[in-house]
PDB file of C-alpha atoms in Angstrom:
ATOM      1  CA  LYS M 153     -15.823   2.967   2.695  1.00  0.00           C
ATOM      2  CA  THR M 154     -14.540   2.662   5.777  1.00  0.00           C
ATOM      3  CA  ARG M 155     -16.170   4.517   8.923  1.00  0.00           C
ATOM      4  CA  GLU M 156     -15.195   7.932   9.859  1.00  0.00           C
ATOM      5  CA  GLY M 157     -12.444   7.262  12.531  1.00  0.00           C
ATOM      6  CA  SER M 158     -10.983   4.092  11.300  1.00  0.00           C
ATOM      7  CA  ARG M 159      -8.172   5.038   9.000  1.00  0.00           C
ATOM      8  CA  ASN M 160      -6.049   1.937   8.329  1.00  0.00           C
ATOM      9  CA  VAL M 161      -2.097   1.960   7.727  1.00  0.00           C
ATOM     10  CA  TRP M 162      -2.613   0.978   4.342  1.00  0.00           C
ATOM     11  CA  ASN M 163      -4.689   3.596   3.062  1.00  0.00           C
ATOM     12  CA  CYS M 164      -3.006   5.928   5.271  1.00  0.00           C
ATOM     13  CA  ALA M 165       0.575   4.992   5.351  1.00  0.00           C
ATOM     14  CA  SER M 166       2.291   7.677   3.305  1.00  0.00           C
ATOM     15  CA  ASP M 167       0.060  10.832   4.772  1.00  0.00           C
ATOM     16  CA  MET M 168       1.067   9.201   8.510  1.00  0.00           C
ATOM     17  CA  VAL M 169       4.834   9.051   6.974  1.00  0.00           C
ATOM     18  CA  SER M 170       4.687  12.947   5.450  1.00  0.00           C
ATOM     19  CA  LEU M 171       2.472  14.620   7.575  1.00  0.00           C
ATOM     20  CA  CYS M 172       2.302  13.009  10.900  1.00  0.00           C
ATOM     21  CA  GLY M 173       6.133  11.312  11.273  1.00  0.00           C
ATOM     22  CA  GLU M 174       6.616  12.863  14.291  1.00  0.00           C
ATOM     23  CA  VAL M 175       3.772  11.661  16.182  1.00  0.00           C
ATOM     24  CA  GLU M 176       4.253   8.455  18.228  1.00  0.00           C
ATOM     25  CA  PRO M 177       0.969   6.455  17.397  1.00  0.00           C
ATOM     26  CA  GLY M 178      -1.139   5.306  20.193  1.00  0.00           C
ATOM     27  CA  ASP M 179      -4.489   6.847  22.084  1.00  0.00           C
ATOM     28  CA  GLY M 180      -5.848   8.165  19.085  1.00  0.00           C
ATOM     29  CA  ARG M 181      -2.663  10.888  18.466  1.00  0.00           C
ATOM     30  CA  VAL M 182      -2.158   9.760  14.674  1.00  0.00           C
ATOM     31  CA  ASP M 183      -5.782   9.916  13.803  1.00  0.00           C
ATOM     32  CA  ALA M 184      -5.835  13.434  15.350  1.00  0.00           C
ATOM     33  CA  CYS M 185      -2.915  14.464  13.467  1.00  0.00           C
ATOM     34  CA  LEU M 186      -4.566  13.154  10.069  1.00  0.00           C
ATOM     35  CA  ARG M 187      -7.638  15.131  11.190  1.00  0.00           C
ATOM     36  CA  ARG M 188      -5.835  18.221  11.863  1.00  0.00           C
ATOM     37  CA  LYS M 189      -3.938  18.258   8.294  1.00  0.00           C
ATOM     38  CA  ARG M 190      -7.044  16.786   6.424  1.00  0.00           C
ATOM     39  CA  ALA M 191      -6.502  19.274   3.644  1.00  0.00           C
ATOM     40  CA  PHE M 192      -3.394  17.981   3.091  1.00  0.00           C
ATOM     41  CA  LEU M 193      -4.128  14.222   2.939  1.00  0.00           C
ATOM     42  CA  THR M 194      -4.239  11.975  -0.164  1.00  0.00           C
ATOM     43  CA  SER M 195      -7.437  10.956  -1.341  1.00  0.00           C
ATOM     44  CA  MET M 196      -7.033   7.440  -0.053  1.00  0.00           C
ATOM     45  CA  CYS M 197      -6.424   8.342   3.534  1.00  0.00           C
ATOM     46  CA  ALA M 198      -9.222  11.336   3.307  1.00  0.00           C
ATOM     47  CA  GLY M 199     -12.008   9.435   1.882  1.00  0.00           C
ATOM     48  CA  MET M 200     -10.759   6.342   3.367  1.00  0.00           C
ATOM     49  CA  ARG M 201     -10.935   4.670   0.083  1.00  0.00           C
ATOM     50  CA  GLU M 202     -11.116   0.661  -0.095  1.00  0.00           C
ATOM     51  CA  LYS M 203      -9.072   0.617  -3.416  1.00  0.00           C
ATOM     52  CA  ALA M 204      -7.181   2.919  -5.634  1.00  0.00           C
ATOM     53  CA  ASP M 205      -7.763   3.741  -8.976  1.00  0.00           C
ATOM     54  CA  PRO M 206      -6.966   1.584 -11.853  1.00  0.00           C
ATOM     55  CA  PRO M 207      -4.374   2.874 -14.508  1.00  0.00           C
ATOM     56  CA  PRO M 208      -6.295   4.510 -17.372  1.00  0.00           C
ATOM     57  CA  PRO M 209      -7.352   2.521 -20.584  1.00  0.00           C
ATOM     58  CA  GLU M 210      -4.659   5.348 -22.517  1.00  0.00           C
ATOM     59  CA  CYS M 211      -1.950   3.979 -20.633  1.00  0.00           C
ATOM     60  CA  ARG M 212      -2.408   0.036 -21.913  1.00  0.00           C
ATOM     61  CA  THR M 213       1.202   0.342 -23.862  1.00  0.00           C
ATOM     62  CA  ASP M 214       2.998   2.401 -21.270  1.00  0.00           C
ATOM     63  CA  THR M 215       2.064  -0.405 -18.740  1.00  0.00           C
ATOM     64  CA  ALA M 216       2.856  -3.178 -20.916  1.00  0.00           C
ATOM     65  CA  ASN M 217       6.340  -1.815 -21.733  1.00  0.00           C
ATOM     66  CA  LEU M 218       7.145  -0.324 -18.511  1.00  0.00           C
ATOM     67  CA  CYS M 219       5.415  -2.170 -15.766  1.00  0.00           C
ATOM     68  CA  VAL M 220       6.334  -6.007 -16.715  1.00  0.00           C
ATOM     69  CA  ARG M 221       7.522  -6.502 -13.184  1.00  0.00           C
ATOM     70  CA  GLU M 222       4.816  -5.677 -11.282  1.00  0.00           C
ATOM     71  CA  GLY M 223       2.691  -8.820 -12.779  1.00  0.00           C
ATOM     72  CA  GLU M 224      -1.185  -8.204 -12.847  1.00  0.00           C
ATOM     73  CA  ASP M 225      -1.411  -5.768  -9.595  1.00  0.00           C
ATOM     74  CA  LYS M 226      -3.361  -3.040 -11.031  1.00  0.00           C
ATOM     75  CA  GLU M 227      -2.381  -0.725  -7.915  1.00  0.00           C
ATOM     76  CA  LEU M 228       1.409  -1.577  -8.602  1.00  0.00           C
ATOM     77  CA  HIS M 229       0.784  -0.217 -12.372  1.00  0.00           C
ATOM     78  CA  LEU M 230      -0.314   3.124 -11.060  1.00  0.00           C
ATOM     79  CA  MET M 231       2.752   3.491  -8.709  1.00  0.00           C
ATOM     80  CA  CYS M 232       4.796   2.132 -11.860  1.00  0.00           C
ATOM     81  CA  LEU M 233       3.456   4.633 -14.653  1.00  0.00           C
ATOM     82  CA  ARG M 234       3.948   7.342 -11.882  1.00  0.00           C
ATOM     83  CA  LYS M 235       7.725   6.311 -11.298  1.00  0.00           C
ATOM     84  CA  ASN M 236       8.142   6.270 -14.868  1.00  0.00           C
ATOM     85  CA  ARG M 237       6.491   9.675 -15.557  1.00  0.00           C
ATOM     86  CA  ASN M 238       9.120  10.928 -17.653  1.00  0.00           C
ATOM     87  CA  LYS M 239       8.874   7.855 -20.167  1.00  0.00           C
ATOM     88  CA  LEU M 240       5.217   7.899 -20.616  1.00  0.00           C
ATOM     89  CA  SER M 241       3.170   9.031 -23.538  1.00  0.00           C
ATOM     90  CA  ALA M 242       1.622  12.312 -23.109  1.00  0.00           C
ATOM     91  CA  ARG M 243      -1.675  11.300 -23.454  1.00  0.00           C
ATOM     92  CA  CYS M 244      -1.098   8.435 -20.718  1.00  0.00           C
ATOM     93  CA  TRP M 245       0.469  11.111 -18.297  1.00  0.00           C
ATOM     94  CA  ASP M 246      -2.283  13.620 -18.875  1.00  0.00           C
ATOM     95  CA  GLU M 247      -4.610  10.834 -17.443  1.00  0.00           C
ATOM     96  CA  VAL M 248      -2.535   9.722 -14.869  1.00  0.00           C
ATOM     97  CA  SER M 249      -2.354  13.026 -13.350  1.00  0.00           C
ATOM     98  CA  ARG M 250      -6.126  13.252 -13.196  1.00  0.00           C
ATOM     99  CA  LEU M 251      -6.549  10.356 -10.925  1.00  0.00           C
ATOM    100  CA  GLN M 252      -7.675  11.042  -7.498  1.00  0.00           C
ATOM    101  CA  SER M 253      -4.909   8.273  -6.210  1.00  0.00           C
ATOM    102  CA  ASP M 254      -2.707  11.211  -5.672  1.00  0.00           C
ATOM    103  CA  GLY M 255       0.900  10.200  -3.762  1.00  0.00           C
ATOM    104  CA  TRP M 256      -0.604   7.107  -2.434  1.00  0.00           C
ATOM    105  CA  GLU M 257       1.470   3.859  -2.316  1.00  0.00           C
ATOM    106  CA  PRO M 258       0.217   0.305  -2.399  1.00  0.00           C
ATOM    107  CA  LEU M 259       1.587  -1.618   0.733  1.00  0.00           C
ATOM    108  CA  PRO M 260       0.591  -4.775   1.606  1.00  0.00           C
ATOM    109  CA  LYS M 261      -3.521  -5.514   1.666  1.00  0.00           C
ATOM    110  CA  GLN M 262      -3.364  -7.030   5.304  1.00  0.00           C
ATOM    111  CA  LEU M 263      -2.475  -3.362   6.734  1.00  0.00           C
ATOM    112  CA  ARG M 264      -6.295  -2.934   5.999  1.00  0.00           C
ATOM    113  CA  ASN M 265      -6.524  -4.215   9.488  1.00  0.00           C
ATOM    114  CA  PHE M 266      -4.424  -2.081  11.632  1.00  0.00           C
ATOM    115  CA  GLY M 267      -5.813   1.393  12.605  1.00  0.00           C
ATOM    116  CA  VAL M 268      -3.218   4.532  12.353  1.00  0.00           C
ATOM    117  CA  ASP M 269      -2.430   4.050  16.218  1.00  0.00           C
ATOM    118  CA  SER M 270      -1.891   0.740  16.196  1.00  0.00           C
ATOM    119  CA  TRP M 271       1.305  -1.234  16.846  1.00  0.00           C
ATOM    120  CA  CYS M 272       1.640  -2.081  13.624  1.00  0.00           C
ATOM    121  CA  ALA M 273       1.645   1.583  12.645  1.00  0.00           C
ATOM    122  CA  GLN M 274       4.237   2.126  15.293  1.00  0.00           C
ATOM    123  CA  GLY M 275       6.612  -0.375  13.902  1.00  0.00           C
ATOM    124  CA  LEU M 276       6.199   1.379  10.452  1.00  0.00           C
ATOM    125  CA  LEU M 277       6.880   5.009  11.618  1.00  0.00           C
ATOM    126  CA  SER M 278      10.143   3.481  13.526  1.00  0.00           C
ATOM    127  CA  VAL M 279      11.377   2.155  10.146  1.00  0.00           C
ATOM    128  CA  CYS M 280      10.217   4.369   7.532  1.00  0.00           C
ATOM    129  CA  ARG M 281       9.806   7.733   9.861  1.00  0.00           C
ATOM    130  CA  ASP M 282      12.322   9.485   7.229  1.00  0.00           C
ATOM    131  CA  VAL M 283      11.215   8.253   3.747  1.00  0.00           C
ATOM    132  CA  ALA M 284       9.500  10.837   1.452  1.00  0.00           C
ATOM    133  CA  PRO M 285       6.884   8.744   0.473  1.00  0.00           C
ATOM    134  CA  GLY M 286       5.636   8.614  -3.263  1.00  0.00           C
ATOM    135  CA  TYR M 287       6.817   6.603  -6.337  1.00  0.00           C
ATOM    136  CA  GLY M 288       7.655   3.464  -4.199  1.00  0.00           C
ATOM    137  CA  ALA M 289       9.739   4.775  -1.755  1.00  0.00           C
ATOM    138  CA  LEU M 290       7.739   3.610   1.178  1.00  0.00           C
ATOM    139  CA  ARG M 291       6.723   0.861  -0.468  1.00  0.00           C
ATOM    140  CA  ARG M 292      10.742  -0.357  -0.621  1.00  0.00           C
ATOM    141  CA  CYS M 293      11.212   0.701   3.030  1.00  0.00           C
ATOM    142  CA  ALA M 294       8.259  -1.775   3.867  1.00  0.00           C
ATOM    143  CA  GLU M 295       9.703  -4.405   2.041  1.00  0.00           C
ATOM    144  CA  THR M 296      13.140  -3.939   3.172  1.00  0.00           C
ATOM    145  CA  ASN M 297      12.013  -3.869   6.539  1.00  0.00           C
ATOM    146  CA  ALA M 298       9.342  -6.899   5.973  1.00  0.00           C
ATOM    147  CA  LYS M 299      10.877  -8.990   8.966  1.00  0.00           C
ATOM    148  CA  LEU M 300      10.180  -6.505  11.730  1.00  0.00           C
ATOM    149  CA  LEU M 301       6.783  -5.220  10.107  1.00  0.00           C
ATOM    150  CA  HIS M 302       5.514  -8.896  10.287  1.00  0.00           C
ATOM    151  CA  GLN M 303       6.585  -9.080  13.918  1.00  0.00           C
ATOM    152  CA  ARG M 304       4.689  -6.027  14.730  1.00  0.00           C
ATOM    153  CA  CYS M 305       1.807  -6.378  12.633  1.00  0.00           C
ATOM    154  CA  GLY M 306       1.520 -10.026  14.103  1.00  0.00           C
ATOM    155  CA  LEU M 307       1.340 -11.140  10.431  1.00  0.00           C
ATOM    156  CA  THR M 308       3.217 -14.829   9.255  1.00  0.00           C
ATOM    157  CA  SER M 309       6.920 -13.627   8.269  1.00  0.00           C
ATOM    158  CA  PRO M 310       7.266 -14.545   4.287  1.00  0.00           C
ATOM    159  CA  ASP M 311      10.332 -16.879   5.644  1.00  0.00           C
ATOM    160  CA  ASP M 312       7.842 -19.033   7.467  1.00  0.00           C
ATOM    161  CA  ALA M 313       5.746 -19.515   4.281  1.00  0.00           C
ATOM    162  CA  GLU M 314       7.356 -22.595   3.168  1.00  0.00           C
ATOM    163  CA  PRO M 315       7.375 -24.423   6.423  1.00  0.00           C
ATOM    164  CA  ILE M 316       3.578 -23.961   6.647  1.00  0.00           C
ATOM    165  CA  ALA M 317       3.112 -25.092   3.194  1.00  0.00           C
ATOM    166  CA  ASP M 318       5.190 -28.137   3.840  1.00  0.00           C
ATOM    167  CA  ALA M 319       3.300 -29.169   7.036  1.00  0.00           C
ATOM    168  CA  CYS M 320      -0.042 -28.780   5.333  1.00  0.00           C
ATOM    169  CA  GLN M 321       0.772 -30.756   2.196  1.00  0.00           C
ATOM    170  CA  ALA M 322      -0.764 -33.740   3.363  1.00  0.00           C
ATOM    171  CA  ASP M 323      -4.022 -32.138   3.890  1.00  0.00           C
ATOM    172  CA  ALA M 324      -3.740 -30.173   0.712  1.00  0.00           C
ATOM    173  CA  GLN M 325      -3.451 -33.300  -1.217  1.00  0.00           C
ATOM    174  CA  ARG M 326      -6.432 -34.822   0.612  1.00  0.00           C
ATOM    175  CA  LEU M 327      -8.950 -32.071   0.319  1.00  0.00           C
ATOM    176  CA  CYS M 328      -7.845 -30.573  -2.921  1.00  0.00           C
ATOM    177  CA  ARG M 329      -7.656 -33.745  -5.375  1.00  0.00           C
ATOM    178  CA  SER M 330     -10.509 -32.205  -7.582  1.00  0.00           C
ATOM    179  CA  VAL M 331      -8.894 -28.982  -7.948  1.00  0.00           C
ATOM    180  CA  ALA M 332      -7.031 -28.723 -11.186  1.00  0.00           C
ATOM    181  CA  ARG M 333      -3.798 -27.058 -11.605  1.00  0.00           C
TER     182      ARG M 333
END
């Protein structure tokens, strides 16, 4: 668990947008807003949890059929199952609806490093303030505005990944000869 007062963009983005979207991040204002609205927070933000619930075992078949595009990411599987709730088996939906990861959406894990009153949070709210979180809408907004968020959050832009890989290729070959591919 993260210590009290250390809410971050990753575990509180849905709540930041839906409950405190009108608040300008900085000087503890978003954290204060989230504290005032504690009764309405998702469990991920209220408990400042470090990871979401895994998809229930009862959903293996539904996950295999409906969530192929999400790969092996269990957090994306849970969001996929919620998004496809009308197509799920009754048993799977019963289990998904019991989970504590309610209304939370997985965003890039690097956002764990940024508090709810950071420049990064300000960037997220500037582009996604009017998005109704849930079922992947906030994640889509973040992905659509990835370049701005990467600049605001000081992360390497996805467009920069290839030149970095090219620049490091000689070192990778020299240092990783013994690593099997």
